[in-house]
Short mmCIF file of N, CA, C and O in Angstrom, two decimals:
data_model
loop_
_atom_site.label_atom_id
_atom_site.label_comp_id
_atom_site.label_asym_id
_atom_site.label_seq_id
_atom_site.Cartn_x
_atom_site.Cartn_y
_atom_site.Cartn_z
N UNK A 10 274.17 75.64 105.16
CA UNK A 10 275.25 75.28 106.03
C UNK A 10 274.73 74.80 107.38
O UNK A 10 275.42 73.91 107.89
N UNK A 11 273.76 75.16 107.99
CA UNK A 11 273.23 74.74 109.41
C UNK A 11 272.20 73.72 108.97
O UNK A 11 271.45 73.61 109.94
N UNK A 12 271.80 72.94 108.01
CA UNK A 12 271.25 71.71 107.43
C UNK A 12 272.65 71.25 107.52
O UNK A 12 273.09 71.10 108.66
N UNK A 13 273.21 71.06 106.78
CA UNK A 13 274.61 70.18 106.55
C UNK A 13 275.20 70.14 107.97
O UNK A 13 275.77 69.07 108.17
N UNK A 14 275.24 71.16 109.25
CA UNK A 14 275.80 71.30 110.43
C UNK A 14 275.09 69.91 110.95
O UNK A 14 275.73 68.91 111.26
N UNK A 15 273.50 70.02 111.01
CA UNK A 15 272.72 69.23 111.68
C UNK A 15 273.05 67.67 111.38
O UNK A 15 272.95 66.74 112.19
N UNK A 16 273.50 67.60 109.91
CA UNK A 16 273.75 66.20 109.46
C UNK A 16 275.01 65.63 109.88
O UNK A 16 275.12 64.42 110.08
N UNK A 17 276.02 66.48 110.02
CA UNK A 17 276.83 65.86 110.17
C UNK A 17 277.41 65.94 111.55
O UNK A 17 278.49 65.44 111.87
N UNK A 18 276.25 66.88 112.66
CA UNK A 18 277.05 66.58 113.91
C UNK A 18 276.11 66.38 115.08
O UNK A 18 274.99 66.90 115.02
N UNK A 19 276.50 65.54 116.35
CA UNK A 19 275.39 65.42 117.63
C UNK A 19 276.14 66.58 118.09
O UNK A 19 277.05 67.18 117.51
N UNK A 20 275.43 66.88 119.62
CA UNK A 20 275.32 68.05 120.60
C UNK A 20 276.69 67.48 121.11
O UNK A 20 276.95 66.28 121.05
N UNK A 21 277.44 68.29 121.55
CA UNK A 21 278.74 68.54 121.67
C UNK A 21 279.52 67.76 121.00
O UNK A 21 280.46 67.30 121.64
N UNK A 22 279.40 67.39 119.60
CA UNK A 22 280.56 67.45 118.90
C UNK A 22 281.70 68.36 118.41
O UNK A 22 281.13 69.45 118.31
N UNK A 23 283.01 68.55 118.04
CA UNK A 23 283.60 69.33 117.92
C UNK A 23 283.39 69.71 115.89
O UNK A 23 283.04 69.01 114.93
N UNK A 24 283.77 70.93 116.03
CA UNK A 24 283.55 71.54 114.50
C UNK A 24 284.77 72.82 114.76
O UNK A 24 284.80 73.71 115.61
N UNK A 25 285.73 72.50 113.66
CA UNK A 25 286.97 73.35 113.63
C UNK A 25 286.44 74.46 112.45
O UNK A 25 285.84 74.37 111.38
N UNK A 26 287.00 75.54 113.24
CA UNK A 26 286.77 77.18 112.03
C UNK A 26 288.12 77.88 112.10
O UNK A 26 288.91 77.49 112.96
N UNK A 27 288.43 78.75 111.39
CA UNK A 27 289.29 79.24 111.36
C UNK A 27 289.46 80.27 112.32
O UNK A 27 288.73 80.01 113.28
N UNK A 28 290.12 81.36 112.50
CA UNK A 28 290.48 82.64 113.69
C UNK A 28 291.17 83.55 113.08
O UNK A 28 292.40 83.51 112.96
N UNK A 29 290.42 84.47 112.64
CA UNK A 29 289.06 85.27 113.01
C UNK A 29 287.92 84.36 111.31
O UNK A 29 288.30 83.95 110.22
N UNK A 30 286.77 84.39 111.86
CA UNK A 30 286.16 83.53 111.17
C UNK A 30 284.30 84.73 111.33
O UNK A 30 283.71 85.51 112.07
N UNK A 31 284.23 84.15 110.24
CA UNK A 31 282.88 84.87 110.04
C UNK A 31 281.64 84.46 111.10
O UNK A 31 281.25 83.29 111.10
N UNK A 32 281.06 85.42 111.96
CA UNK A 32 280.53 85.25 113.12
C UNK A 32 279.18 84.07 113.35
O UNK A 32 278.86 83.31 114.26
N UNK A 33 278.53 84.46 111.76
CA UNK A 33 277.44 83.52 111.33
C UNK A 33 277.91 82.08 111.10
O UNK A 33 276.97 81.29 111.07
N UNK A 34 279.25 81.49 110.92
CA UNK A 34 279.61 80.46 110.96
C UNK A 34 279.75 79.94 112.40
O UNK A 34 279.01 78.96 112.46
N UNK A 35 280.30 80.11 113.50
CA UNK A 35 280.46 80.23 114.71
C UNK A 35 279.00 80.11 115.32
O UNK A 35 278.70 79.28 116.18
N UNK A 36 278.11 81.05 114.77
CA UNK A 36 276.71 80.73 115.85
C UNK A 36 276.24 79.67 114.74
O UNK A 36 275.38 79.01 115.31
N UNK A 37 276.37 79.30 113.72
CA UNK A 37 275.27 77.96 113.01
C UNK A 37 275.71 76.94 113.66
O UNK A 37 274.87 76.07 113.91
N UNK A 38 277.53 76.66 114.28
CA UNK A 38 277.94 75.62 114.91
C UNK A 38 277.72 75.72 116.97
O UNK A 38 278.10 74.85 117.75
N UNK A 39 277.26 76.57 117.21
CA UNK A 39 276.54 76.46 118.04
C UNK A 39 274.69 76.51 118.23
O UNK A 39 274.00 76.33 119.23
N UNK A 40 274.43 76.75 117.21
CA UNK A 40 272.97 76.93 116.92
C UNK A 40 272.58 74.95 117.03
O UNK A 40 271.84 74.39 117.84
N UNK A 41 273.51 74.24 115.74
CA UNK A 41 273.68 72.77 116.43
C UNK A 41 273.59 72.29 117.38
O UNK A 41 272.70 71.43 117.36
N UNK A 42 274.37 72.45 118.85
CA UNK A 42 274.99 71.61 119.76
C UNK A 42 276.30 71.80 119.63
O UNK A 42 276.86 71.86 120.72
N UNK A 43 276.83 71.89 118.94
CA UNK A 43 278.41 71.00 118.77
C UNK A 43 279.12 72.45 119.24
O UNK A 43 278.64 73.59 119.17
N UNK A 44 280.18 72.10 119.64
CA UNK A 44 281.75 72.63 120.03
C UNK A 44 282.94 73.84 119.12
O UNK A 44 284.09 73.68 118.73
N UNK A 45 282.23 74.73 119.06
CA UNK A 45 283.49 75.10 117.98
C UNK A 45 285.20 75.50 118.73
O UNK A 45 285.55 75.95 119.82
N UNK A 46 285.98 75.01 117.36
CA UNK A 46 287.10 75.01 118.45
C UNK A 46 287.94 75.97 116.93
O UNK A 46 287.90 75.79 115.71
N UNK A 47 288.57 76.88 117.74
CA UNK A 47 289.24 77.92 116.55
C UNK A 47 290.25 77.81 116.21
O UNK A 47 290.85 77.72 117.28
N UNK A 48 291.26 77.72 115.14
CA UNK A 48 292.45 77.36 115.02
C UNK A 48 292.79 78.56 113.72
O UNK A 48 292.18 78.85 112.69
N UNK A 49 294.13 79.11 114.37
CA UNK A 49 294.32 80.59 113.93
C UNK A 49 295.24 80.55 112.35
O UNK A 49 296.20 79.88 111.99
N UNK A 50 294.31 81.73 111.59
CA UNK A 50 294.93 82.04 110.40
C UNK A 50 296.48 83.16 111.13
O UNK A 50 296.31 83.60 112.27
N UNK A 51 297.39 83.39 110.64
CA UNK A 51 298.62 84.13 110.53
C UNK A 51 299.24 84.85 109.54
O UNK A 51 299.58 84.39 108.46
N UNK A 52 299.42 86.27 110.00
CA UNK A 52 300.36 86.80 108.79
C UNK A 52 301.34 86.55 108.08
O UNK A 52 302.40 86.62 108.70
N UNK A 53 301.41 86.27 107.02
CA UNK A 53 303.29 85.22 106.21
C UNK A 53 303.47 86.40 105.44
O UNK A 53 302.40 86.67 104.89
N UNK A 54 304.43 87.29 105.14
CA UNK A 54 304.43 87.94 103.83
C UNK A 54 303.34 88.74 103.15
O UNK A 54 303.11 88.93 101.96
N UNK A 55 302.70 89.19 104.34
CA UNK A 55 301.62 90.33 103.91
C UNK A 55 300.20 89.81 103.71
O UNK A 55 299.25 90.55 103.46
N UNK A 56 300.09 87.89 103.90
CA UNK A 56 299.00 87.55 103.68
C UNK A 56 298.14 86.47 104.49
O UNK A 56 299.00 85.98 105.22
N UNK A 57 297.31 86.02 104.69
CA UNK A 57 296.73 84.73 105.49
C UNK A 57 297.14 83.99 105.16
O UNK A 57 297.28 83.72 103.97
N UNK A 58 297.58 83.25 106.26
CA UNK A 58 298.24 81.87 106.11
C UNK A 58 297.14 80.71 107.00
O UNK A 58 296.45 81.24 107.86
N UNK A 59 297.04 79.80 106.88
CA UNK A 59 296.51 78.70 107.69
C UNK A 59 297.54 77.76 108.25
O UNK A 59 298.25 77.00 107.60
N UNK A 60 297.51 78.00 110.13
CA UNK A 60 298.66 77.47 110.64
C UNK A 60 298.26 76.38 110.67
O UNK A 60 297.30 76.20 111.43
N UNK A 61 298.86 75.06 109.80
CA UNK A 61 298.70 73.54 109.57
C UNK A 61 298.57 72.97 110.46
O UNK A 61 297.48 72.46 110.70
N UNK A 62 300.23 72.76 111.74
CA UNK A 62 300.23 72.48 112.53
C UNK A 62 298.79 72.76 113.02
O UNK A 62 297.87 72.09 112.57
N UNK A 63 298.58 73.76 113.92
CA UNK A 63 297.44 73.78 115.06
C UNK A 63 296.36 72.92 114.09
O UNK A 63 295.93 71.90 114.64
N UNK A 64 295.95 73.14 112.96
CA UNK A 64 294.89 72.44 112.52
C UNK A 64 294.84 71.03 112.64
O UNK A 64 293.83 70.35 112.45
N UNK A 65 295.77 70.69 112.90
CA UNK A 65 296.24 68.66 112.79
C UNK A 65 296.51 68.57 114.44
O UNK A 65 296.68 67.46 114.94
N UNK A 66 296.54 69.68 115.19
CA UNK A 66 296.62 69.90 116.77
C UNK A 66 295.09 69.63 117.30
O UNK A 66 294.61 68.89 118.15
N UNK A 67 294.60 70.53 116.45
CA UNK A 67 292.87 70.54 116.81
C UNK A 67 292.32 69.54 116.83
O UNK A 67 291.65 69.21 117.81
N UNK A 68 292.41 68.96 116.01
CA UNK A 68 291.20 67.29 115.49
C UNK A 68 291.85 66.98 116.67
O UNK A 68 293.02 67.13 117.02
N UNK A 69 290.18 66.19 117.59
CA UNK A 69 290.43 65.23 118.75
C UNK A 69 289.55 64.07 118.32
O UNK A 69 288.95 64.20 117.25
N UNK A 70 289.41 62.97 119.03
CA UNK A 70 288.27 62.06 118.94
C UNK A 70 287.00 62.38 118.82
O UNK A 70 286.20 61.52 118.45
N UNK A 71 286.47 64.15 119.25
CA UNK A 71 285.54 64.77 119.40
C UNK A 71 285.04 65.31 117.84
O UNK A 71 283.92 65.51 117.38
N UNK A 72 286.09 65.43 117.41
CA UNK A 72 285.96 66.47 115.98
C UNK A 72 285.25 65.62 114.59
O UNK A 72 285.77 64.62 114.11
N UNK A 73 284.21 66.14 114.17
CA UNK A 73 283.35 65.68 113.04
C UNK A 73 283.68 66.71 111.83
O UNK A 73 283.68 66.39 110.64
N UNK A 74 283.91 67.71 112.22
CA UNK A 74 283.99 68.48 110.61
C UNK A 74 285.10 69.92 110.65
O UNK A 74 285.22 70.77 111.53
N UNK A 75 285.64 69.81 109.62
CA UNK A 75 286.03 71.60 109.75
C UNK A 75 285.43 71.63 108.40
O UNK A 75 285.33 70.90 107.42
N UNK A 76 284.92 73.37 109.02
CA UNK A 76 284.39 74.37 108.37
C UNK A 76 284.93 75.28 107.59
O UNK A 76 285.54 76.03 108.36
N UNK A 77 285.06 75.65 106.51
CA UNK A 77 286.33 76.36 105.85
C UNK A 77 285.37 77.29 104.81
O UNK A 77 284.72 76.70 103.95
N UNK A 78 285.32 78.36 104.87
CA UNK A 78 284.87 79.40 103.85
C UNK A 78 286.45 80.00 103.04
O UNK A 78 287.56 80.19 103.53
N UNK A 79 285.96 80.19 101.64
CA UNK A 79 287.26 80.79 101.24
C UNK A 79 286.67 81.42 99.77
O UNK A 79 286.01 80.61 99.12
N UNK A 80 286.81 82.52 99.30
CA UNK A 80 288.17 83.41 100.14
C UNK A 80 287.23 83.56 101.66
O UNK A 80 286.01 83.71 101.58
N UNK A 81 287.65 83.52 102.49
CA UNK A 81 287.30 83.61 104.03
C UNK A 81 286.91 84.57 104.21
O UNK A 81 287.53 85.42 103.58
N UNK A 82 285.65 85.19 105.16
CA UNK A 82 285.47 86.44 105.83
C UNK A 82 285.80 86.32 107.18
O UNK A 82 286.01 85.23 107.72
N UNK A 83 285.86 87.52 107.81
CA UNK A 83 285.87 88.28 107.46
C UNK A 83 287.42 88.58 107.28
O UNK A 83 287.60 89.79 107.48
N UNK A 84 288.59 87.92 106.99
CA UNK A 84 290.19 87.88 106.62
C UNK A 84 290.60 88.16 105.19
O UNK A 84 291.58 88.77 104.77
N UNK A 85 289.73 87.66 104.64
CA UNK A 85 289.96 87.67 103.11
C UNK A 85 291.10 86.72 102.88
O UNK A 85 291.76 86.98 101.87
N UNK A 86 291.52 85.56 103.64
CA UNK A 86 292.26 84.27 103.33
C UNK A 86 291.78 83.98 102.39
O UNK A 86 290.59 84.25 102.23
N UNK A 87 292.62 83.19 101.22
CA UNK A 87 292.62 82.74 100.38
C UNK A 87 293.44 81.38 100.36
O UNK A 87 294.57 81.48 100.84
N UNK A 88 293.15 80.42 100.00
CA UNK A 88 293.93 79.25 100.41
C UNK A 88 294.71 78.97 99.87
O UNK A 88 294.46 79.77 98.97
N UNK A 89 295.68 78.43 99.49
CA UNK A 89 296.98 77.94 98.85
C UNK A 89 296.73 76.16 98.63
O UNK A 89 296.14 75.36 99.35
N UNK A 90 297.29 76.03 97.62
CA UNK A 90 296.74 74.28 96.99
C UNK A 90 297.84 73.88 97.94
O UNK A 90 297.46 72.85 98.50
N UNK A 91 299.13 74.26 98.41
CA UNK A 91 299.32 73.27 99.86
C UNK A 91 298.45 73.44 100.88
O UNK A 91 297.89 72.37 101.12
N UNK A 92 298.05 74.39 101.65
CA UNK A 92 296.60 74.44 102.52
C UNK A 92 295.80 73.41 102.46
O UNK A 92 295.65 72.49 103.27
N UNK A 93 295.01 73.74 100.86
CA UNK A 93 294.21 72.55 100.56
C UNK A 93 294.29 71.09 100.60
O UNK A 93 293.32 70.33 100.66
N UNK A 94 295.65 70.72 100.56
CA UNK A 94 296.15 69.60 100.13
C UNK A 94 295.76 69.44 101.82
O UNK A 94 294.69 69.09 102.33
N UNK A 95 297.11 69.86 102.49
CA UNK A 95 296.92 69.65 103.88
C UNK A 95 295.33 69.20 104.76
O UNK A 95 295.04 68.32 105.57
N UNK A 96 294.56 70.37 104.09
CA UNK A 96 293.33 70.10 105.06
C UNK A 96 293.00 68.75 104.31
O UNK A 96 293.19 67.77 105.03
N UNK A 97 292.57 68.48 103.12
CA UNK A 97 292.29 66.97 102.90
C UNK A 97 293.08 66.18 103.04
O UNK A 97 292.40 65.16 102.97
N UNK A 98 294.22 65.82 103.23
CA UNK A 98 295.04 64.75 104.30
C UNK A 98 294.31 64.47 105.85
O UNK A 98 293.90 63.41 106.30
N UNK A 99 294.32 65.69 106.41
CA UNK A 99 294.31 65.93 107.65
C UNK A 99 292.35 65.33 107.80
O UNK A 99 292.12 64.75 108.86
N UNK A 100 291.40 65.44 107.04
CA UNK A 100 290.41 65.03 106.78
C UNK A 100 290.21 63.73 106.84
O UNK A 100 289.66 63.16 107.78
N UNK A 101 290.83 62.97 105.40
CA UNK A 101 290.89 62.07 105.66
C UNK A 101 291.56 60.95 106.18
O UNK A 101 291.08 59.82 106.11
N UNK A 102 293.23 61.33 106.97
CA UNK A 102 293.49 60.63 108.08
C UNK A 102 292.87 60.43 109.36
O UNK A 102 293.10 59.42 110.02
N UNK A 103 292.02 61.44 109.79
CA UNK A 103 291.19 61.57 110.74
C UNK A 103 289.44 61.16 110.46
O UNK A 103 288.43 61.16 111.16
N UNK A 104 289.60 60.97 109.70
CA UNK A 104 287.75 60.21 109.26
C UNK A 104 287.01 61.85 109.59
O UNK A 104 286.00 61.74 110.28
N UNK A 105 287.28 62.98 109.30
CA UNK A 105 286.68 64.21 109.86
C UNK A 105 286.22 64.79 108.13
O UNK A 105 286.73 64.58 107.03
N UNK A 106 285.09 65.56 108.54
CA UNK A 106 284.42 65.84 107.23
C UNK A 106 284.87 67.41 107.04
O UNK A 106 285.06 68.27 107.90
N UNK A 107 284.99 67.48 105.48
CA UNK A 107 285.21 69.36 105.46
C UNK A 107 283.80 69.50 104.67
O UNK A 107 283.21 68.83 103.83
N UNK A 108 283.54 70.90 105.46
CA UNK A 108 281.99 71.19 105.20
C UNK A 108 282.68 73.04 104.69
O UNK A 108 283.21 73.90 105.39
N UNK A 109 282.29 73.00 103.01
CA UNK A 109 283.38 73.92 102.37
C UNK A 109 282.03 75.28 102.51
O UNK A 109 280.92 74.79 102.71
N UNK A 110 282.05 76.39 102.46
CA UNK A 110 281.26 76.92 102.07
C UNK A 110 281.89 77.82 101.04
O UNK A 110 282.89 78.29 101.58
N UNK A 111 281.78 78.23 99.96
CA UNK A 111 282.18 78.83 99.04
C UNK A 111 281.66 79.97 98.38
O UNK A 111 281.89 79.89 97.18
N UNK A 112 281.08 80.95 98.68
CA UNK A 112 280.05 81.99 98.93
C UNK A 112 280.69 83.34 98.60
O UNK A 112 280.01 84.29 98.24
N UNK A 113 282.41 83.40 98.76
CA UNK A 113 282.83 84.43 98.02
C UNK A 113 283.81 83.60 96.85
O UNK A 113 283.93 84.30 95.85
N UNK A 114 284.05 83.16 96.82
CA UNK A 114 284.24 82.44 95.83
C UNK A 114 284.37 83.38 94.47
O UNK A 114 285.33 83.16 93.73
N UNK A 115 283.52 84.33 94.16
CA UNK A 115 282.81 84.80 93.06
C UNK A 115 283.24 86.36 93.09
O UNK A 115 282.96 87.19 92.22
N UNK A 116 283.93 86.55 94.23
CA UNK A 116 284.67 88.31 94.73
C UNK A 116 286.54 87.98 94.48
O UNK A 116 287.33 88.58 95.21
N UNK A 117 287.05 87.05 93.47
CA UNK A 117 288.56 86.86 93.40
C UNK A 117 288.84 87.26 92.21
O UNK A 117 288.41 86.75 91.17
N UNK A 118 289.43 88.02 92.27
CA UNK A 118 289.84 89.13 90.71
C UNK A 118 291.23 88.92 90.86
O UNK A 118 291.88 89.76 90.23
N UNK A 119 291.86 88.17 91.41
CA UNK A 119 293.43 88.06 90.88
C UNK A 119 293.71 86.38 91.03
O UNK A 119 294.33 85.83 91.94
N UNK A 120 293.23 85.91 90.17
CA UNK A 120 293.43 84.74 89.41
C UNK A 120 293.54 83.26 90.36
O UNK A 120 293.80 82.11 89.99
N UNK A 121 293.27 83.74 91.54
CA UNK A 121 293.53 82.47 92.49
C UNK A 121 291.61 82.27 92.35
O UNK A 121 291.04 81.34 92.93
#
């Protein structure tokens, strides 16, 4: 992930993470140069939600990538195929790269 950080961003570029977001993600995007800018998960019905809005708020002219782990630490978000959908719209209307890391991936025992 901090190879792929280096490729895809100069020193103060912006790189979107989620809130609350796994701490080692946060220092690899400052370990770069670049900007992290946080845009907050929310409780819906007992579970993480990803607030869309702010995420399509966030991307500036500055922003090269969001960062998205899922299921997410340390929240245990899990994404929803509208989420998903959303963040790749929001990707590629904005020419902005998603840099996925998928690492728990392999800890989801209820079918998502």
């Amino acid at each position: 992930m901090l190879d792929a950080l280096f490729c895809l961003t100069d020193p103060e570029d912006e790189v979107i993470l989620t809130d609350p977001t796994y701490a080692g993600m946060l220092n690899r995007v400052r370990l770069v140069g670049a900007v992290p800018r946080l845009v907050p998960l929310h409780v819906a019905d007992g579970e993480w939600r990803l607030d869309i809005d702010a995420l399509r708020d966030a991307v500036t002219e500055r922003t090269r990538v969001v960062f998205l782990n899922n299921a997410s630490f340390p929240s245990g978000w899990v994404a929803s195929d509208e989420e998903w959908e959303a963040v790749g719209s929001i990707c590629r209307e904005r020419d902005v790269w998603l840099l996925y890391w998928g690492g728990f991936e392999g800890v989801l025992f209820d079918g998502r």
